[in-house]
């Protein structure tokens, strides 16, 4: 009977083994253990290992090159190799020489602490890897969101409704703040948008004073020229019509504004250092406290413009139109104003030291309190110019210029015989003998100079 029971039990276990073997081949039945075959060498395994070596051979070669360069450059590789036997015992307590002399309890405690430290280090490394992966995933997701916002803003820029275009410009502005790496493409898009809607037309009969810059274009200009956004990309706004544009506190350093129409534009406190404003039309514009150091204004129309407290040091202003312009307290040190048309301009308290005003038209121009130390006035037209209170004006400067009897000069210079002779020469060339200022002939006689026509 017992023998039969054992046989039945054995049969049941074999049946259970077949069921479990088909469902879960890796599980074993109580009392039975699967036979584990010893892994033998197989060509496929060797090929797989060779493939791994080939796959990572670039990295292995890179590590080898780094070690070789370090050895050639600093020569610390042998020292590092010799230091390994000293470093390993300091990190692993079981490798120390005094380990064999410790008691079993101390060894067990040290081994436990070492295992705990290893587990903690591995956990910290895993956490760092997880954080790095999470950060990378976040960056990719955020970049996708920025790209989606950028695409939607581009679609809305072509809308017919002005308010939709304004919203698109604001969206691009927010992209500039949120994603500085996308500032270049966004700025290029805004520049193209401004150029498309502000190109100068050939109709010269339209009065620019009756037109103004559209709101969407103005917002785009403000966005592109913000001081805290403006980057190093080259901004070219040449040939645009932007009458009445507001560039208050804008960063236009190095920007090209050649042949732009900027009538009555506002450049108050703007940065225009090294900017190119060749042949720009800025009649009635405001440049108060603007930075124009090193700017190029060749052939520009700046008549009736204001440059109070502006910095024009080293600016190039050849053939520029400055009629009725205001330069009170402006810094125009070593600037070039050759052949400038500056009739009736005001340079009160301006700093013109070292400025070049050769062949400039300075009729009716006022220089009260202006500093003219070392200024070049060769052949400058000083008819009715006010130089009475100018500082640093010398006799040689006046003689080199073209003064007339109507030029207001300091008394010490105006009564000098050389100056009087120069005045008579200039007036004789211009045929101004009959329109000479009253009293000048008397002054000439007092210094012993005979005046023709008396």
CSV table of C-alpha atoms in Angstrom, one decimal:
chain,number,residue,atom,x,y,z
A,1,UNK,CA,0.0,0.0,0.0
A,2,UNK,CA,2.8,2.4,0.9
A,3,UNK,CA,4.5,1.5,-2.4
A,4,UNK,CA,1.4,2.4,-4.3
A,5,UNK,CA,1.1,5.7,-2.5
A,6,UNK,CA,4.7,6.6,-3.4
A,7,UNK,CA,4.1,5.7,-7.0
A,8,UNK,CA,1.0,7.9,-7.2
A,9,UNK,CA,2.8,10.8,-5.5
A,10,UNK,CA,5.7,10.4,-7.9
A,11,UNK,CA,3.3,10.5,-10.9
A,12,UNK,CA,1.5,13.6,-9.5
A,13,UNK,CA,4.8,15.4,-9.2
A,14,UNK,CA,5.8,14.5,-12.7
A,15,UNK,CA,2.5,15.8,-14.0
A,16,UNK,CA,3.0,19.0,-12.1
A,17,UNK,CA,6.5,19.3,-13.4
A,18,UNK,CA,5.3,19.1,-17.0
A,19,UNK,CA,2.6,21.7,-16.4
A,20,UNK,CA,5.0,24.1,-14.8
A,21,UNK,CA,7.7,23.4,-17.4
A,22,UNK,CA,5.3,24.6,-20.2
A,23,UNK,CA,3.9,27.6,-18.3
A,24,UNK,CA,7.0,28.9,-16.3
A,25,UNK,CA,10.1,27.1,-17.5
A,26,UNK,CA,12.3,28.8,-14.9
A,27,UNK,CA,10.3,27.7,-11.8
A,28,UNK,CA,11.1,24.5,-10.0
A,29,UNK,CA,8.8,22.2,-8.1
A,30,UNK,CA,9.5,21.5,-4.5
A,31,UNK,CA,11.8,18.5,-4.3
A,32,UNK,CA,13.0,18.8,-7.9
A,33,UNK,CA,15.7,21.0,-9.3
A,34,UNK,CA,16.2,21.8,-13.0
A,35,UNK,CA,19.5,20.6,-14.4
A,36,UNK,CA,21.7,23.6,-15.1
A,37,UNK,CA,23.9,23.1,-18.2
A,38,UNK,CA,27.3,24.6,-18.0
A,39,UNK,CA,27.9,27.3,-20.6
A,40,UNK,CA,30.3,26.1,-23.2
A,41,UNK,CA,32.3,28.2,-25.6
A,42,UNK,CA,30.4,29.1,-28.8
A,43,UNK,CA,31.6,31.2,-31.8
A,44,UNK,CA,28.5,33.4,-31.5
A,45,UNK,CA,29.5,34.6,-28.0
A,46,UNK,CA,33.0,35.5,-29.2
A,47,UNK,CA,31.6,37.3,-32.2
A,48,UNK,CA,29.3,39.3,-29.9
A,49,UNK,CA,32.2,40.4,-27.7
A,50,UNK,CA,34.2,41.4,-30.8
A,51,UNK,CA,31.2,43.4,-32.0
A,52,UNK,CA,31.1,45.2,-28.6
A,53,UNK,CA,34.8,46.1,-29.0
A,54,UNK,CA,34.2,47.4,-32.5
A,55,UNK,CA,31.2,49.3,-31.3
A,56,UNK,CA,33.1,51.1,-28.6
A,57,UNK,CA,36.5,51.3,-30.2
A,58,UNK,CA,36.1,55.0,-30.8
A,59,UNK,CA,35.6,55.7,-27.1
A,60,UNK,CA,38.4,53.4,-26.2
A,61,UNK,CA,40.8,55.1,-28.6
A,62,UNK,CA,39.7,58.5,-27.2
A,63,UNK,CA,40.4,57.4,-23.6
A,64,UNK,CA,43.8,56.1,-24.8
A,65,UNK,CA,44.6,59.3,-26.6
A,66,UNK,CA,43.7,61.4,-23.5
A,67,UNK,CA,45.9,59.3,-21.3
A,68,UNK,CA,48.8,59.5,-23.9
A,69,UNK,CA,48.4,63.3,-24.1
A,70,UNK,CA,48.3,63.6,-20.4
A,71,UNK,CA,51.5,61.6,-20.1
A,72,UNK,CA,53.3,63.6,-22.8
A,73,UNK,CA,52.1,66.9,-21.4
A,74,UNK,CA,52.4,66.5,-17.6
A,75,UNK,CA,54.1,63.1,-17.2
A,76,UNK,CA,51.8,62.1,-14.2
A,77,UNK,CA,50.6,58.8,-15.6
A,78,UNK,CA,53.4,56.6,-13.9
A,79,UNK,CA,52.8,58.5,-10.6
A,80,UNK,CA,49.1,57.8,-10.9
A,81,UNK,CA,49.8,54.1,-11.5
A,82,UNK,CA,52.2,53.9,-8.6
A,83,UNK,CA,49.6,55.6,-6.4
A,84,UNK,CA,47.0,52.9,-7.0
A,85,UNK,CA,48.3,50.6,-4.2
A,86,UNK,CA,48.1,53.5,-1.8
A,87,UNK,CA,44.6,54.7,-2.8
A,88,UNK,CA,42.9,51.3,-2.8
A,89,UNK,CA,43.6,50.5,0.9
A,90,UNK,CA,42.4,54.0,1.8
A,91,UNK,CA,39.1,53.3,0.1
A,92,UNK,CA,38.6,49.6,0.7
A,93,UNK,CA,39.2,48.6,4.4
A,94,UNK,CA,39.6,44.9,3.5
A,95,UNK,CA,42.7,45.7,1.5
A,96,UNK,CA,44.6,47.2,4.4
A,97,UNK,CA,47.5,45.4,6.0
A,98,UNK,CA,46.1,45.5,9.5
A,99,UNK,CA,42.8,43.9,8.4
A,100,UNK,CA,44.0,40.3,9.3
A,101,UNK,CA,44.8,41.4,12.9
A,102,UNK,CA,41.3,42.7,13.6
A,103,UNK,CA,38.7,40.7,15.5
A,104,UNK,CA,35.7,39.1,13.8
A,105,UNK,CA,33.2,41.6,15.3
A,106,UNK,CA,35.3,44.6,14.1
A,107,UNK,CA,35.6,43.0,10.6
A,108,UNK,CA,31.9,42.4,10.4
A,109,UNK,CA,31.2,46.1,11.4
A,110,UNK,CA,33.7,47.4,8.9
A,111,UNK,CA,32.3,45.2,6.1
A,112,UNK,CA,28.8,46.3,6.9
A,113,UNK,CA,29.7,50.0,6.8
A,114,UNK,CA,31.6,49.5,3.6
A,115,UNK,CA,28.7,47.7,1.9
A,116,UNK,CA,26.4,50.5,3.2
A,117,UNK,CA,28.7,53.1,1.7
A,118,UNK,CA,28.8,51.3,-1.6
A,119,UNK,CA,25.1,51.0,-1.7
A,120,UNK,CA,24.7,54.7,-0.9
A,121,UNK,CA,27.2,55.7,-3.5
A,122,UNK,CA,25.4,53.5,-6.1
A,123,UNK,CA,22.1,55.0,-5.1
A,124,UNK,CA,23.5,58.5,-5.4
A,125,UNK,CA,24.9,57.8,-8.8
A,126,UNK,CA,21.6,56.3,-9.9
A,127,UNK,CA,19.8,59.3,-8.6
A,128,UNK,CA,22.2,61.6,-10.5
A,129,UNK,CA,21.7,59.7,-13.7
A,130,UNK,CA,17.9,59.8,-13.2
A,131,UNK,CA,18.1,63.6,-12.7
A,132,UNK,CA,20.2,64.0,-15.7
A,133,UNK,CA,17.9,62.0,-17.8
A,134,UNK,CA,14.9,63.9,-16.5
A,135,UNK,CA,16.6,67.2,-17.2
A,136,UNK,CA,17.4,66.1,-20.8
A,137,UNK,CA,13.8,65.0,-21.3
A,138,UNK,CA,12.6,68.3,-20.0
A,139,UNK,CA,14.9,70.2,-22.3
A,140,UNK,CA,13.7,68.3,-25.3
A,141,UNK,CA,10.1,68.8,-24.3
A,142,UNK,CA,10.6,72.5,-23.7
A,143,UNK,CA,12.4,72.8,-27.1
A,144,UNK,CA,9.4,71.2,-28.8
A,145,UNK,CA,7.0,73.6,-27.0
A,146,UNK,CA,9.2,76.6,-28.1
A,147,UNK,CA,9.2,75.3,-31.7
A,148,UNK,CA,5.4,74.9,-31.6
A,149,UNK,CA,5.0,78.5,-30.3
A,150,UNK,CA,7.4,79.8,-32.9
A,151,UNK,CA,5.5,78.1,-35.7
A,152,UNK,CA,2.1,79.5,-34.5
A,153,UNK,CA,3.6,83.0,-34.2
A,154,UNK,CA,4.9,82.8,-37.8
A,155,UNK,CA,1.4,81.9,-39.0
A,156,UNK,CA,-0.2,84.8,-37.2
A,157,UNK,CA,2.4,87.3,-38.6
A,158,UNK,CA,0.8,87.0,-42.0
A,159,UNK,CA,-2.7,87.8,-40.8
A,160,UNK,CA,-4.7,90.7,-42.2
A,161,UNK,CA,-6.0,91.9,-38.9
A,162,UNK,CA,-3.5,94.3,-37.2
A,163,UNK,CA,-4.3,93.0,-33.7
A,164,UNK,CA,-3.4,89.5,-34.7
A,165,UNK,CA,-0.1,90.6,-36.0
A,166,UNK,CA,0.5,92.6,-32.8
A,167,UNK,CA,-0.2,89.4,-30.8
A,168,UNK,CA,2.2,87.5,-33.0
A,169,UNK,CA,5.0,90.0,-32.3
A,170,UNK,CA,4.4,89.8,-28.6
A,171,UNK,CA,4.6,86.0,-28.8
A,172,UNK,CA,8.0,86.2,-30.5
A,173,UNK,CA,9.1,88.7,-27.9
A,174,UNK,CA,8.2,86.2,-25.2
A,175,UNK,CA,10.2,83.5,-27.0
A,176,UNK,CA,13.2,85.9,-27.0
A,177,UNK,CA,12.9,86.0,-23.2
A,178,UNK,CA,12.1,82.3,-22.6
A,179,UNK,CA,14.5,80.8,-25.1
A,180,UNK,CA,17.6,83.0,-25.6
A,181,UNK,CA,19.1,80.3,-27.9
A,182,UNK,CA,16.2,81.1,-30.3
A,183,UNK,CA,16.8,84.9,-30.2
A,184,UNK,CA,18.7,84.9,-33.5
A,185,UNK,CA,16.0,83.2,-35.6
A,186,UNK,CA,13.2,85.2,-33.9
A,187,UNK,CA,15.1,88.5,-34.5
A,188,UNK,CA,15.6,87.6,-38.2
A,189,UNK,CA,11.9,86.9,-38.5
A,190,UNK,CA,11.0,90.3,-36.9
A,191,UNK,CA,13.5,92.1,-39.1
A,192,UNK,CA,12.0,90.5,-42.3
A,193,UNK,CA,8.5,91.5,-41.0
A,194,UNK,CA,9.6,95.1,-40.5
A,195,UNK,CA,11.3,95.2,-43.8
A,196,UNK,CA,8.3,93.9,-45.7
A,197,UNK,CA,5.9,96.5,-44.1
A,198,UNK,CA,8.3,99.5,-44.1
A,199,UNK,CA,10.2,99.5,-47.4
A,200,UNK,CA,10.7,103.0,-48.8
A,201,UNK,CA,8.5,103.8,-51.8
A,202,UNK,CA,9.5,105.7,-54.9
A,203,UNK,CA,6.6,108.2,-54.4
A,204,UNK,CA,8.5,111.3,-53.2
A,205,UNK,CA,5.4,113.5,-53.3
A,206,UNK,CA,4.0,111.9,-50.1
A,207,UNK,CA,4.7,114.0,-47.0
A,208,UNK,CA,6.4,111.8,-44.5
A,209,UNK,CA,5.2,114.1,-41.7
A,210,UNK,CA,1.6,112.9,-42.5
A,211,UNK,CA,2.5,109.3,-42.0
A,212,UNK,CA,3.5,107.3,-39.0
A,213,UNK,CA,5.0,103.9,-38.2
A,214,UNK,CA,2.3,101.2,-37.8
A,215,UNK,CA,1.8,99.7,-34.3
A,216,UNK,CA,2.8,96.2,-35.2
A,217,UNK,CA,6.0,97.5,-36.8
A,218,UNK,CA,6.8,99.7,-33.9
A,219,UNK,CA,6.3,96.9,-31.4
A,220,UNK,CA,8.6,94.7,-33.6
A,221,UNK,CA,11.3,97.4,-33.6
A,222,UNK,CA,11.0,97.9,-29.8
A,223,UNK,CA,11.4,94.1,-29.4
A,224,UNK,CA,14.5,93.8,-31.6
A,225,UNK,CA,16.3,96.8,-30.1
A,226,UNK,CA,15.8,96.2,-26.4
A,227,UNK,CA,19.1,96.6,-24.5
A,228,UNK,CA,18.6,93.4,-22.5
A,229,UNK,CA,17.7,91.4,-25.6
A,230,UNK,CA,19.9,92.8,-28.3
A,231,UNK,CA,22.6,90.2,-29.1
A,232,UNK,CA,25.5,90.0,-31.5
A,233,UNK,CA,23.5,89.2,-34.7
A,234,UNK,CA,23.9,91.9,-37.4
A,235,UNK,CA,20.8,94.0,-37.7
A,236,UNK,CA,20.2,95.7,-41.1
A,237,UNK,CA,17.4,98.2,-41.4
A,238,UNK,CA,18.6,100.0,-44.4
A,239,UNK,CA,16.2,101.6,-46.8
A,240,UNK,CA,13.2,101.5,-44.5
A,241,UNK,CA,10.5,104.2,-44.1
A,242,UNK,CA,9.9,104.6,-40.3
A,243,UNK,CA,8.6,108.2,-39.8
A,244,UNK,CA,8.0,109.0,-36.2
A,245,UNK,CA,9.5,105.7,-35.0
A,246,UNK,CA,10.2,105.4,-31.3
A,247,UNK,CA,13.7,104.1,-30.5
A,248,UNK,CA,13.7,105.4,-26.9
A,249,UNK,CA,16.5,103.6,-25.0
A,250,UNK,CA,17.0,101.3,-27.9
A,251,UNK,CA,20.2,99.4,-28.5
A,252,UNK,CA,21.2,100.1,-32.1
A,253,UNK,CA,24.9,99.7,-31.7
A,254,UNK,CA,26.5,98.8,-35.0
A,255,UNK,CA,23.1,98.7,-36.8
A,256,UNK,CA,22.8,99.7,-40.4
A,257,UNK,CA,20.2,102.4,-41.1
A,258,UNK,CA,21.5,103.6,-44.4
A,259,UNK,CA,19.1,105.7,-46.5
A,260,UNK,CA,16.3,105.3,-44.0
A,261,UNK,CA,13.5,107.8,-43.6
A,262,UNK,CA,13.3,108.5,-39.9
A,263,UNK,CA,11.6,111.9,-39.9
A,264,UNK,CA,10.7,113.0,-36.4
A,265,UNK,CA,12.0,109.8,-34.9
A,266,UNK,CA,12.8,109.5,-31.2
A,267,UNK,CA,16.3,108.3,-30.4
A,268,UNK,CA,16.3,109.7,-26.8
A,269,UNK,CA,19.0,107.9,-24.7
A,270,UNK,CA,19.5,105.4,-27.5
A,271,UNK,CA,22.7,103.5,-28.2
A,272,UNK,CA,24.0,104.2,-31.7
A,273,UNK,CA,27.7,103.6,-31.2
A,274,UNK,CA,29.4,102.6,-34.5
A,275,UNK,CA,26.0,102.6,-36.2
A,276,UNK,CA,25.8,103.4,-40.0
A,277,UNK,CA,23.4,106.2,-40.7
A,278,UNK,CA,24.7,107.1,-44.2
A,279,UNK,CA,22.3,109.4,-46.1
A,280,UNK,CA,19.6,108.9,-43.5
A,281,UNK,CA,16.7,111.4,-43.4
A,282,UNK,CA,16.2,112.4,-39.8
A,283,UNK,CA,14.7,115.8,-40.1
A,284,UNK,CA,13.3,116.9,-36.8
A,285,UNK,CA,14.5,113.8,-35.0
A,286,UNK,CA,15.4,113.8,-31.3
A,287,UNK,CA,18.9,112.4,-30.3
A,288,UNK,CA,19.0,113.9,-26.8
A,289,UNK,CA,21.5,112.0,-24.5
A,290,UNK,CA,22.1,109.5,-27.3
A,291,UNK,CA,25.4,107.6,-27.7
A,292,UNK,CA,26.6,108.2,-31.2
A,293,UNK,CA,30.3,107.6,-30.6
A,294,UNK,CA,32.0,106.5,-33.8
A,295,UNK,CA,28.8,106.6,-35.8
A,296,UNK,CA,28.8,107.3,-39.5
A,297,UNK,CA,26.4,110.1,-40.6
A,298,UNK,CA,27.8,110.9,-44.0
A,299,UNK,CA,25.4,112.9,-46.1
A,300,UNK,CA,22.6,112.6,-43.5
A,301,UNK,CA,19.8,115.1,-43.3
A,302,UNK,CA,19.7,116.1,-39.6
A,303,UNK,CA,18.2,119.6,-40.0
A,304,UNK,CA,16.1,120.8,-37.1
A,305,UNK,CA,17.2,117.7,-35.1
A,306,UNK,CA,18.2,117.8,-31.4
A,307,UNK,CA,21.4,116.4,-30.0
A,308,UNK,CA,21.4,117.9,-26.5
A,309,UNK,CA,23.8,116.2,-24.2
A,310,UNK,CA,24.5,113.6,-26.9
A,311,UNK,CA,27.9,111.9,-27.4
A,312,UNK,CA,29.2,112.3,-30.9
A,313,UNK,CA,32.9,111.7,-30.2
A,314,UNK,CA,34.7,110.4,-33.3
A,315,UNK,CA,31.6,110.5,-35.4
A,316,UNK,CA,31.9,111.0,-39.2
A,317,UNK,CA,29.5,113.7,-40.3
A,318,UNK,CA,30.9,114.7,-43.7
A,319,UNK,CA,28.5,116.6,-46.0
A,320,UNK,CA,25.8,116.4,-43.4
A,321,UNK,CA,22.8,118.8,-43.2
A,322,UNK,CA,22.6,120.5,-39.8
A,323,UNK,CA,20.5,123.6,-40.4
A,324,UNK,CA,18.8,124.8,-37.3
A,325,UNK,CA,20.0,121.7,-35.3
A,326,UNK,CA,20.6,121.9,-31.6
A,327,UNK,CA,23.9,120.6,-30.1
A,328,UNK,CA,23.7,122.1,-26.6
A,329,UNK,CA,26.2,120.5,-24.2
A,330,UNK,CA,26.9,117.8,-26.8
A,331,UNK,CA,30.3,116.0,-26.9
A,332,UNK,CA,31.7,116.3,-30.4
A,333,UNK,CA,35.4,115.6,-29.6
A,334,UNK,CA,37.5,114.7,-32.7
A,335,UNK,CA,34.4,114.4,-34.8
A,336,UNK,CA,34.6,115.0,-38.6
A,337,UNK,CA,32.2,117.7,-39.9
A,338,UNK,CA,34.0,118.6,-43.1
A,339,UNK,CA,31.8,120.5,-45.6
A,340,UNK,CA,28.8,120.3,-43.1
A,341,UNK,CA,25.9,122.6,-43.8
A,342,UNK,CA,25.2,123.9,-40.2
A,343,UNK,CA,23.6,127.3,-40.8
A,344,UNK,CA,21.9,128.7,-37.7
A,345,UNK,CA,22.8,125.6,-35.7
A,346,UNK,CA,23.3,125.9,-31.9
A,347,UNK,CA,26.5,124.6,-30.3
A,348,UNK,CA,26.2,126.3,-27.0
A,349,UNK,CA,28.4,124.7,-24.3
A,350,UNK,CA,29.3,121.9,-26.7
A,351,UNK,CA,32.7,120.2,-26.6
A,352,UNK,CA,34.3,120.5,-30.1
A,353,UNK,CA,37.9,119.9,-29.1
A,354,UNK,CA,39.9,118.5,-32.0
A,355,UNK,CA,36.8,118.5,-34.3
A,356,UNK,CA,37.3,119.0,-38.0
A,357,UNK,CA,35.1,121.8,-39.4
A,358,UNK,CA,37.0,122.5,-42.6
A,359,UNK,CA,34.9,124.0,-45.4
A,360,UNK,CA,31.8,123.9,-43.1
A,361,UNK,CA,29.0,126.3,-43.7
A,362,UNK,CA,28.6,128.0,-40.2
A,363,UNK,CA,26.6,131.0,-41.2
A,364,UNK,CA,24.6,132.3,-38.2
A,365,UNK,CA,25.8,129.4,-36.1
A,366,UNK,CA,26.2,130.0,-32.4
A,367,UNK,CA,29.1,128.8,-30.3
A,368,UNK,CA,28.4,130.4,-26.9
A,369,UNK,CA,30.5,128.7,-24.2
A,370,UNK,CA,31.6,126.0,-26.7
A,371,UNK,CA,35.1,124.6,-26.4
A,372,UNK,CA,37.1,124.9,-29.7
A,373,UNK,CA,40.6,123.9,-28.5
A,374,UNK,CA,42.4,122.4,-31.5
A,375,UNK,CA,39.4,122.5,-33.7
A,376,UNK,CA,40.1,122.7,-37.5
A,377,UNK,CA,38.2,125.7,-39.0
A,378,UNK,CA,40.1,125.9,-42.3
A,379,UNK,CA,38.1,127.7,-44.9
A,380,UNK,CA,34.9,127.5,-42.7
A,381,UNK,CA,32.3,130.1,-43.5
A,382,UNK,CA,31.8,132.2,-40.3
A,383,UNK,CA,29.5,134.9,-41.7
A,384,UNK,CA,27.3,136.1,-38.8
A,385,UNK,CA,28.6,133.2,-36.6
A,386,UNK,CA,28.6,133.9,-32.9
A,387,UNK,CA,32.0,133.1,-31.4
A,388,UNK,CA,32.1,135.8,-28.9
A,389,UNK,CA,32.0,133.5,-25.8
A,390,UNK,CA,33.7,130.5,-27.4
A,391,UNK,CA,36.4,128.9,-25.3
A,392,UNK,CA,39.8,127.9,-26.6
A,393,UNK,CA,39.4,129.9,-29.8
A,394,UNK,CA,42.8,131.2,-31.2
A,395,UNK,CA,43.9,133.8,-33.6
A,396,UNK,CA,45.3,131.2,-36.0
A,397,UNK,CA,41.9,129.4,-36.2
A,398,UNK,CA,40.1,132.6,-37.1
A,399,UNK,CA,42.6,133.6,-39.7
A,400,UNK,CA,42.4,130.1,-41.3
A,401,UNK,CA,38.6,130.4,-41.5
A,402,UNK,CA,36.5,132.8,-43.5
A,403,UNK,CA,35.2,135.5,-41.1
A,404,UNK,CA,33.3,138.6,-42.1
A,405,UNK,CA,32.6,141.9,-40.4
A,406,UNK,CA,29.4,140.4,-39.1
A,407,UNK,CA,31.2,137.5,-37.3
A,408,UNK,CA,31.0,138.0,-33.6
A,409,UNK,CA,34.6,137.3,-32.2
A,410,UNK,CA,36.2,137.9,-28.9
A,411,UNK,CA,37.4,141.4,-28.6
A,412,UNK,CA,41.1,140.5,-28.4
A,413,UNK,CA,40.8,138.5,-31.6
A,414,UNK,CA,38.4,140.7,-33.5
A,415,UNK,CA,40.6,143.8,-33.2
A,416,UNK,CA,43.8,142.0,-34.3
A,417,UNK,CA,45.2,143.4,-37.6
A,418,UNK,CA,45.6,140.0,-39.1
A,419,UNK,CA,42.0,139.2,-38.5
A,420,UNK,CA,40.9,142.5,-39.9
A,421,UNK,CA,42.9,141.9,-43.0
A,422,UNK,CA,41.4,138.4,-43.4
A,423,UNK,CA,37.9,139.9,-43.0
A,424,UNK,CA,38.6,142.4,-45.8
A,425,UNK,CA,40.0,139.7,-48.1
A,426,UNK,CA,36.9,137.5,-47.5
A,427,UNK,CA,34.4,140.3,-48.1
A,428,UNK,CA,36.3,141.5,-51.2
A,429,UNK,CA,36.0,137.9,-52.6
A,430,UNK,CA,32.3,137.8,-51.8
A,431,UNK,CA,31.6,141.3,-52.9
A,432,UNK,CA,30.3,142.3,-49.5
A,433,UNK,CA,31.9,145.8,-49.3
A,434,UNK,CA,28.7,147.7,-49.4
A,435,UNK,CA,27.0,145.4,-46.7
A,436,UNK,CA,29.8,145.7,-44.2
A,437,UNK,CA,28.8,146.1,-40.6
A,438,UNK,CA,28.6,149.6,-39.3
A,439,UNK,CA,31.6,150.6,-37.3
A,440,UNK,CA,34.0,148.0,-38.8
A,441,UNK,CA,35.8,150.6,-40.9
A,442,UNK,CA,36.4,152.7,-37.8
A,443,UNK,CA,37.9,149.6,-36.1
A,444,UNK,CA,40.1,149.0,-39.1
A,445,UNK,CA,41.4,152.6,-39.2
A,446,UNK,CA,42.2,152.4,-35.5
A,447,UNK,CA,44.6,149.5,-36.1
A,448,UNK,CA,46.1,151.3,-39.0
A,449,UNK,CA,44.5,149.4,-41.9
A,450,UNK,CA,43.2,151.4,-44.8
A,451,UNK,CA,39.7,150.3,-46.0
A,452,UNK,CA,39.1,150.6,-49.7
A,453,UNK,CA,36.0,152.4,-51.0
A,454,UNK,CA,36.2,155.3,-48.4
